[in-house]
Amino acid sequence: MSHDLDLLDETAWRGLVDRFGFRMWAVARACGLDTADAADAVQAAWLRLVEKLDTIRDPERIGAWLVTTTRHEAGRIRRKRAGHQLTGLVPDVPATDGDPVARMLSDDDGRRLWAAIGTLGEPCRTLLRLIVTVPEVTYAQLAHRMDMPIGSVGPTRLRCLRRVRTLLGEDGR
């Protein structure tokens, strides 16, 4: 395989995980999986990438491939948990115009959103990543994880979201 990105390099793997891991988690969670099942879906998608390394023709499309594969793995897990036979193709999760997770999943918007979040300092970066990847997290859990008073979580979240909006421009672009 002669690509600019050597996928067998540990640094390259870390870069892929840093770049796409949160998006993969968001996809798995948006498919309705709990934390443990989402972890399984994400891990299975990474395993599929390892299995398919020799077939990668366009390294620039790895992010889209990982998102799609995570969605497919999430569907398999969902059906398995529901006791259904695993046959056929996994349907795509429908995107809802008002759904912030669905918007985040589009390639361009997702890259820009995660890039903007990545430029934020703490606690904003961690807080927003937790809210996106673990949507059922409570303010009490966030407060404990972030080591902040529970009454500070909401106002901090609002300030962080304002910063992201400012970085993306007032119209979100």
PDB file of C-alpha atoms in Angstrom:
ATOM      1  CA  MET A   1       0.000   0.000   0.000  1.00  0.00           C
ATOM      2  CA  SER A   2       1.639   3.230  -1.079  1.00  0.00           C
ATOM      3  CA  HIS A   3      -0.364   6.049   0.449  1.00  0.00           C
ATOM      4  CA  ASP A   4       0.757   9.281   2.032  1.00  0.00           C
ATOM      5  CA  LEU A   5      -0.811   7.995   5.250  1.00  0.00           C
ATOM      6  CA  ASP A   6       0.898   4.872   6.555  1.00  0.00           C
ATOM      7  CA  LEU A   7      -1.967   3.192   8.415  1.00  0.00           C
ATOM      8  CA  LEU A   8       0.373   0.731  10.086  1.00  0.00           C
ATOM      9  CA  ASP A   9       2.160   3.555  11.896  1.00  0.00           C
ATOM     10  CA  GLU A  10       1.125   3.983  15.551  1.00  0.00           C
ATOM     11  CA  THR A  11       1.186   7.774  15.251  1.00  0.00           C
ATOM     12  CA  ALA A  12      -1.106   7.576  12.227  1.00  0.00           C
ATOM     13  CA  TRP A  13      -3.526   5.366  14.172  1.00  0.00           C
ATOM     14  CA  ARG A  14      -3.590   7.830  17.059  1.00  0.00           C
ATOM     15  CA  GLY A  15      -4.275  10.598  14.569  1.00  0.00           C
ATOM     16  CA  LEU A  16      -7.188   8.652  13.093  1.00  0.00           C
ATOM     17  CA  VAL A  17      -8.631   7.942  16.537  1.00  0.00           C
ATOM     18  CA  ASP A  18      -8.272  11.598  17.560  1.00  0.00           C
ATOM     19  CA  ARG A  19      -9.805  12.814  14.320  1.00  0.00           C
ATOM     20  CA  PHE A  20     -12.693  10.365  13.896  1.00  0.00           C
ATOM     21  CA  GLY A  21     -13.248   8.626  17.237  1.00  0.00           C
ATOM     22  CA  PHE A  22     -15.720  11.140  18.647  1.00  0.00           C
ATOM     23  CA  ARG A  23     -17.684  11.220  15.403  1.00  0.00           C
ATOM     24  CA  MET A  24     -17.889   7.411  15.408  1.00  0.00           C
ATOM     25  CA  TRP A  25     -19.144   7.498  18.999  1.00  0.00           C
ATOM     26  CA  ALA A  26     -21.740  10.111  18.057  1.00  0.00           C
ATOM     27  CA  VAL A  27     -22.954   7.907  15.198  1.00  0.00           C
ATOM     28  CA  ALA A  28     -23.254   4.835  17.420  1.00  0.00           C
ATOM     29  CA  ARG A  29     -25.087   6.813  20.101  1.00  0.00           C
ATOM     30  CA  ALA A  30     -27.365   8.453  17.499  1.00  0.00           C
ATOM     31  CA  CYS A  31     -28.339   4.930  16.424  1.00  0.00           C
ATOM     32  CA  GLY A  32     -29.799   4.429  19.886  1.00  0.00           C
ATOM     33  CA  LEU A  33     -27.071   2.278  21.424  1.00  0.00           C
ATOM     34  CA  ASP A  34     -26.176   2.470  25.104  1.00  0.00           C
ATOM     35  CA  THR A  35     -22.579   3.176  26.095  1.00  0.00           C
ATOM     36  CA  ALA A  36     -21.428  -0.463  26.121  1.00  0.00           C
ATOM     37  CA  ASP A  37     -23.023  -1.293  22.769  1.00  0.00           C
ATOM     38  CA  ALA A  38     -21.716   1.942  21.247  1.00  0.00           C
ATOM     39  CA  ALA A  39     -18.224   0.947  22.375  1.00  0.00           C
ATOM     40  CA  ASP A  40     -18.700  -2.427  20.661  1.00  0.00           C
ATOM     41  CA  ALA A  41     -19.863  -0.760  17.422  1.00  0.00           C
ATOM     42  CA  VAL A  42     -16.914   1.635  17.385  1.00  0.00           C
ATOM     43  CA  GLN A  43     -14.437  -1.137  18.174  1.00  0.00           C
ATOM     44  CA  ALA A  44     -15.932  -3.314  15.415  1.00  0.00           C
ATOM     45  CA  ALA A  45     -15.582  -0.449  12.917  1.00  0.00           C
ATOM     46  CA  TRP A  46     -11.891  -0.053  13.806  1.00  0.00           C
ATOM     47  CA  LEU A  47     -11.450  -3.815  13.400  1.00  0.00           C
ATOM     48  CA  ARG A  48     -13.095  -3.672   9.955  1.00  0.00           C
ATOM     49  CA  LEU A  49     -10.607  -0.950   8.980  1.00  0.00           C
ATOM     50  CA  VAL A  50      -7.700  -3.173  10.025  1.00  0.00           C
ATOM     51  CA  GLU A  51      -9.207  -6.024   8.001  1.00  0.00           C
ATOM     52  CA  LYS A  52      -9.664  -3.788   4.934  1.00  0.00           C
ATOM     53  CA  LEU A  53      -6.363  -1.868   5.034  1.00  0.00           C
ATOM     54  CA  ASP A  54      -5.156  -3.440   1.811  1.00  0.00           C
ATOM     55  CA  THR A  55      -8.295  -2.294  -0.044  1.00  0.00           C
ATOM     56  CA  ILE A  56      -8.108   1.398   0.916  1.00  0.00           C
ATOM     57  CA  ARG A  57      -7.691   3.377  -2.304  1.00  0.00           C
ATOM     58  CA  ASP A  58      -8.495   6.882  -1.098  1.00  0.00           C
ATOM     59  CA  PRO A  59      -7.179   7.695   2.387  1.00  0.00           C
ATOM     60  CA  GLU A  60      -9.100  10.989   2.327  1.00  0.00           C
ATOM     61  CA  ARG A  61     -12.359   8.976   2.486  1.00  0.00           C
ATOM     62  CA  ILE A  62     -11.408   6.965   5.589  1.00  0.00           C
ATOM     63  CA  GLY A  63     -13.522   9.233   7.826  1.00  0.00           C
ATOM     64  CA  ALA A  64     -16.654   8.690   5.749  1.00  0.00           C
ATOM     65  CA  TRP A  65     -15.917   4.966   5.585  1.00  0.00           C
ATOM     66  CA  LEU A  66     -15.496   4.764   9.371  1.00  0.00           C
ATOM     67  CA  VAL A  67     -18.775   6.628   9.968  1.00  0.00           C
ATOM     68  CA  THR A  68     -20.670   4.374   7.558  1.00  0.00           C
ATOM     69  CA  THR A  69     -19.099   1.235   9.002  1.00  0.00           C
ATOM     70  CA  THR A  70     -19.916   2.360  12.548  1.00  0.00           C
ATOM     71  CA  ARG A  71     -23.541   2.931  11.496  1.00  0.00           C
ATOM     72  CA  HIS A  72     -23.688  -0.563   9.969  1.00  0.00           C
ATOM     73  CA  GLU A  73     -22.139  -2.147  13.074  1.00  0.00           C
ATOM     74  CA  ALA A  74     -24.589  -0.243  15.287  1.00  0.00           C
ATOM     75  CA  GLY A  75     -27.473  -1.590  13.217  1.00  0.00           C
ATOM     76  CA  ARG A  76     -26.184  -5.143  13.564  1.00  0.00           C
ATOM     77  CA  ILE A  77     -25.866  -4.752  17.326  1.00  0.00           C
ATOM     78  CA  ARG A  78     -29.321  -3.181  17.576  1.00  0.00           C
ATOM     79  CA  ARG A  79     -30.887  -6.058  15.649  1.00  0.00           C
ATOM     80  CA  LYS A  80     -28.949  -8.644  17.629  1.00  0.00           C
ATOM     81  CA  ARG A  81     -30.149  -7.101  20.905  1.00  0.00           C
ATOM     82  CA  ALA A  82     -33.692  -7.145  19.549  1.00  0.00           C
ATOM     83  CA  GLY A  83     -33.312 -10.839  18.682  1.00  0.00           C
ATOM     84  CA  HIS A  84     -33.657 -10.438  14.922  1.00  0.00           C
ATOM     85  CA  GLN A  85     -31.840 -12.450  12.293  1.00  0.00           C
ATOM     86  CA  LEU A  86     -28.866 -10.528  10.914  1.00  0.00           C
ATOM     87  CA  THR A  87     -29.677 -10.383   7.215  1.00  0.00           C
ATOM     88  CA  GLY A  88     -29.685  -7.777   4.485  1.00  0.00           C
ATOM     89  CA  LEU A  89     -28.320  -4.293   4.515  1.00  0.00           C
ATOM     90  CA  VAL A  90     -28.428  -1.998   7.490  1.00  0.00           C
ATOM     91  CA  PRO A  91     -30.723   0.951   6.796  1.00  0.00           C
ATOM     92  CA  ASP A  92     -29.266   4.393   7.274  1.00  0.00           C
ATOM     93  CA  VAL A  93     -30.460   6.280  10.314  1.00  0.00           C
ATOM     94  CA  PRO A  94     -32.669   9.073   8.952  1.00  0.00           C
ATOM     95  CA  ALA A  95     -31.306  12.563   9.438  1.00  0.00           C
ATOM     96  CA  THR A  96     -33.662  15.075  10.984  1.00  0.00           C
ATOM     97  CA  ASP A  97     -33.192  18.712   9.988  1.00  0.00           C
ATOM     98  CA  GLY A  98     -33.462  19.895  13.586  1.00  0.00           C
ATOM     99  CA  ASP A  99     -31.241  17.148  14.990  1.00  0.00           C
ATOM    100  CA  PRO A 100     -27.847  18.624  15.965  1.00  0.00           C
ATOM    101  CA  VAL A 101     -26.209  15.185  15.892  1.00  0.00           C
ATOM    102  CA  ALA A 102     -27.430  14.578  12.328  1.00  0.00           C
ATOM    103  CA  ARG A 103     -26.009  17.910  11.215  1.00  0.00           C
ATOM    104  CA  MET A 104     -22.723  17.186  12.950  1.00  0.00           C
ATOM    105  CA  LEU A 105     -22.454  13.946  11.003  1.00  0.00           C
ATOM    106  CA  SER A 106     -22.256  15.572   7.598  1.00  0.00           C
ATOM    107  CA  ASP A 107     -18.652  15.451   6.523  1.00  0.00           C
ATOM    108  CA  ASP A 108     -17.940  19.142   6.035  1.00  0.00           C
ATOM    109  CA  ASP A 109     -19.985  20.406   8.947  1.00  0.00           C
ATOM    110  CA  GLY A 110     -18.684  17.610  11.159  1.00  0.00           C
ATOM    111  CA  ARG A 111     -15.059  18.352  10.361  1.00  0.00           C
ATOM    112  CA  ARG A 112     -15.579  22.055  10.963  1.00  0.00           C
ATOM    113  CA  LEU A 113     -17.486  21.447  14.193  1.00  0.00           C
ATOM    114  CA  TRP A 114     -14.897  19.052  15.635  1.00  0.00           C
ATOM    115  CA  ALA A 115     -12.088  21.361  14.508  1.00  0.00           C
ATOM    116  CA  ALA A 116     -13.788  24.268  16.300  1.00  0.00           C
ATOM    117  CA  ILE A 117     -14.318  22.181  19.444  1.00  0.00           C
ATOM    118  CA  GLY A 118     -10.690  21.068  19.253  1.00  0.00           C
ATOM    119  CA  THR A 119      -9.513  24.684  19.429  1.00  0.00           C
ATOM    120  CA  LEU A 120     -11.414  25.335  22.636  1.00  0.00           C
ATOM    121  CA  GLY A 121      -9.641  25.236  25.946  1.00  0.00           C
ATOM    122  CA  GLU A 122     -10.779  23.266  28.936  1.00  0.00           C
ATOM    123  CA  PRO A 123     -13.361  22.717  30.268  1.00  0.00           C
ATOM    124  CA  CYS A 124     -15.239  23.451  27.024  1.00  0.00           C
ATOM    125  CA  ARG A 125     -13.540  20.851  24.857  1.00  0.00           C
ATOM    126  CA  THR A 126     -14.164  17.962  27.253  1.00  0.00           C
ATOM    127  CA  LEU A 127     -17.636  19.115  28.267  1.00  0.00           C
ATOM    128  CA  LEU A 128     -18.911  19.372  24.680  1.00  0.00           C
ATOM    129  CA  ARG A 129     -17.319  16.070  23.674  1.00  0.00           C
ATOM    130  CA  LEU A 130     -19.004  14.337  26.618  1.00  0.00           C
ATOM    131  CA  ILE A 131     -22.383  15.873  25.818  1.00  0.00           C
ATOM    132  CA  VAL A 132     -22.176  14.735  22.179  1.00  0.00           C
ATOM    133  CA  THR A 133     -20.795  11.253  22.764  1.00  0.00           C
ATOM    134  CA  VAL A 134     -22.856  10.416  25.857  1.00  0.00           C
ATOM    135  CA  PRO A 135     -26.159  12.246  25.282  1.00  0.00           C
ATOM    136  CA  GLU A 136     -27.896  10.752  28.333  1.00  0.00           C
ATOM    137  CA  VAL A 137     -25.232  12.047  30.708  1.00  0.00           C
ATOM    138  CA  THR A 138     -26.739  14.033  33.574  1.00  0.00           C
ATOM    139  CA  TYR A 139     -25.534  17.359  34.900  1.00  0.00           C
ATOM    140  CA  ALA A 140     -24.617  15.572  38.142  1.00  0.00           C
ATOM    141  CA  GLN A 141     -22.426  13.120  36.207  1.00  0.00           C
ATOM    142  CA  LEU A 142     -20.863  15.929  34.196  1.00  0.00           C
ATOM    143  CA  ALA A 143     -20.196  17.921  37.365  1.00  0.00           C
ATOM    144  CA  HIS A 144     -18.496  14.932  38.963  1.00  0.00           C
ATOM    145  CA  ARG A 145     -16.459  14.093  35.831  1.00  0.00           C
ATOM    146  CA  MET A 146     -15.477  17.708  35.244  1.00  0.00           C
ATOM    147  CA  ASP A 147     -14.859  18.410  38.953  1.00  0.00           C
ATOM    148  CA  MET A 148     -17.131  21.453  38.978  1.00  0.00           C
ATOM    149  CA  PRO A 149     -20.229  22.449  40.935  1.00  0.00           C
ATOM    150  CA  ILE A 150     -23.437  21.076  39.422  1.00  0.00           C
ATOM    151  CA  GLY A 151     -24.810  24.618  39.149  1.00  0.00           C
ATOM    152  CA  SER A 152     -21.909  25.562  36.879  1.00  0.00           C
ATOM    153  CA  VAL A 153     -22.517  22.877  34.244  1.00  0.00           C
ATOM    154  CA  GLY A 154     -25.404  24.631  32.445  1.00  0.00           C
ATOM    155  CA  PRO A 155     -23.832  28.096  32.319  1.00  0.00           C
ATOM    156  CA  THR A 156     -20.484  26.608  31.262  1.00  0.00           C
ATOM    157  CA  ARG A 157     -22.213  24.607  28.534  1.00  0.00           C
ATOM    158  CA  LEU A 158     -23.902  27.763  27.227  1.00  0.00           C
ATOM    159  CA  ARG A 159     -20.623  29.709  27.202  1.00  0.00           C
ATOM    160  CA  CYS A 160     -18.898  26.865  25.371  1.00  0.00           C
ATOM    161  CA  LEU A 161     -21.653  26.639  22.758  1.00  0.00           C
ATOM    162  CA  ARG A 162     -21.457  30.408  22.226  1.00  0.00           C
ATOM    163  CA  ARG A 163     -17.715  30.075  21.622  1.00  0.00           C
ATOM    164  CA  VAL A 164     -18.301  27.343  19.045  1.00  0.00           C
ATOM    165  CA  ARG A 165     -20.955  29.474  17.316  1.00  0.00           C
ATOM    166  CA  THR A 166     -18.528  32.380  17.238  1.00  0.00           C
ATOM    167  CA  LEU A 167     -15.795  30.183  15.754  1.00  0.00           C
ATOM    168  CA  LEU A 168     -18.184  28.861  13.110  1.00  0.00           C
ATOM    169  CA  GLY A 169     -19.651  32.297  12.405  1.00  0.00           C
ATOM    170  CA  GLU A 170     -23.038  33.582  13.475  1.00  0.00           C
ATOM    171  CA  ASP A 171     -24.895  31.634  10.775  1.00  0.00           C
ATOM    172  CA  GLY A 172     -23.109  28.386  11.726  1.00  0.00           C
ATOM    173  CA  ARG A 173     -20.922  28.410   8.583  1.00  0.00           C
TER     174      ARG A 173
END
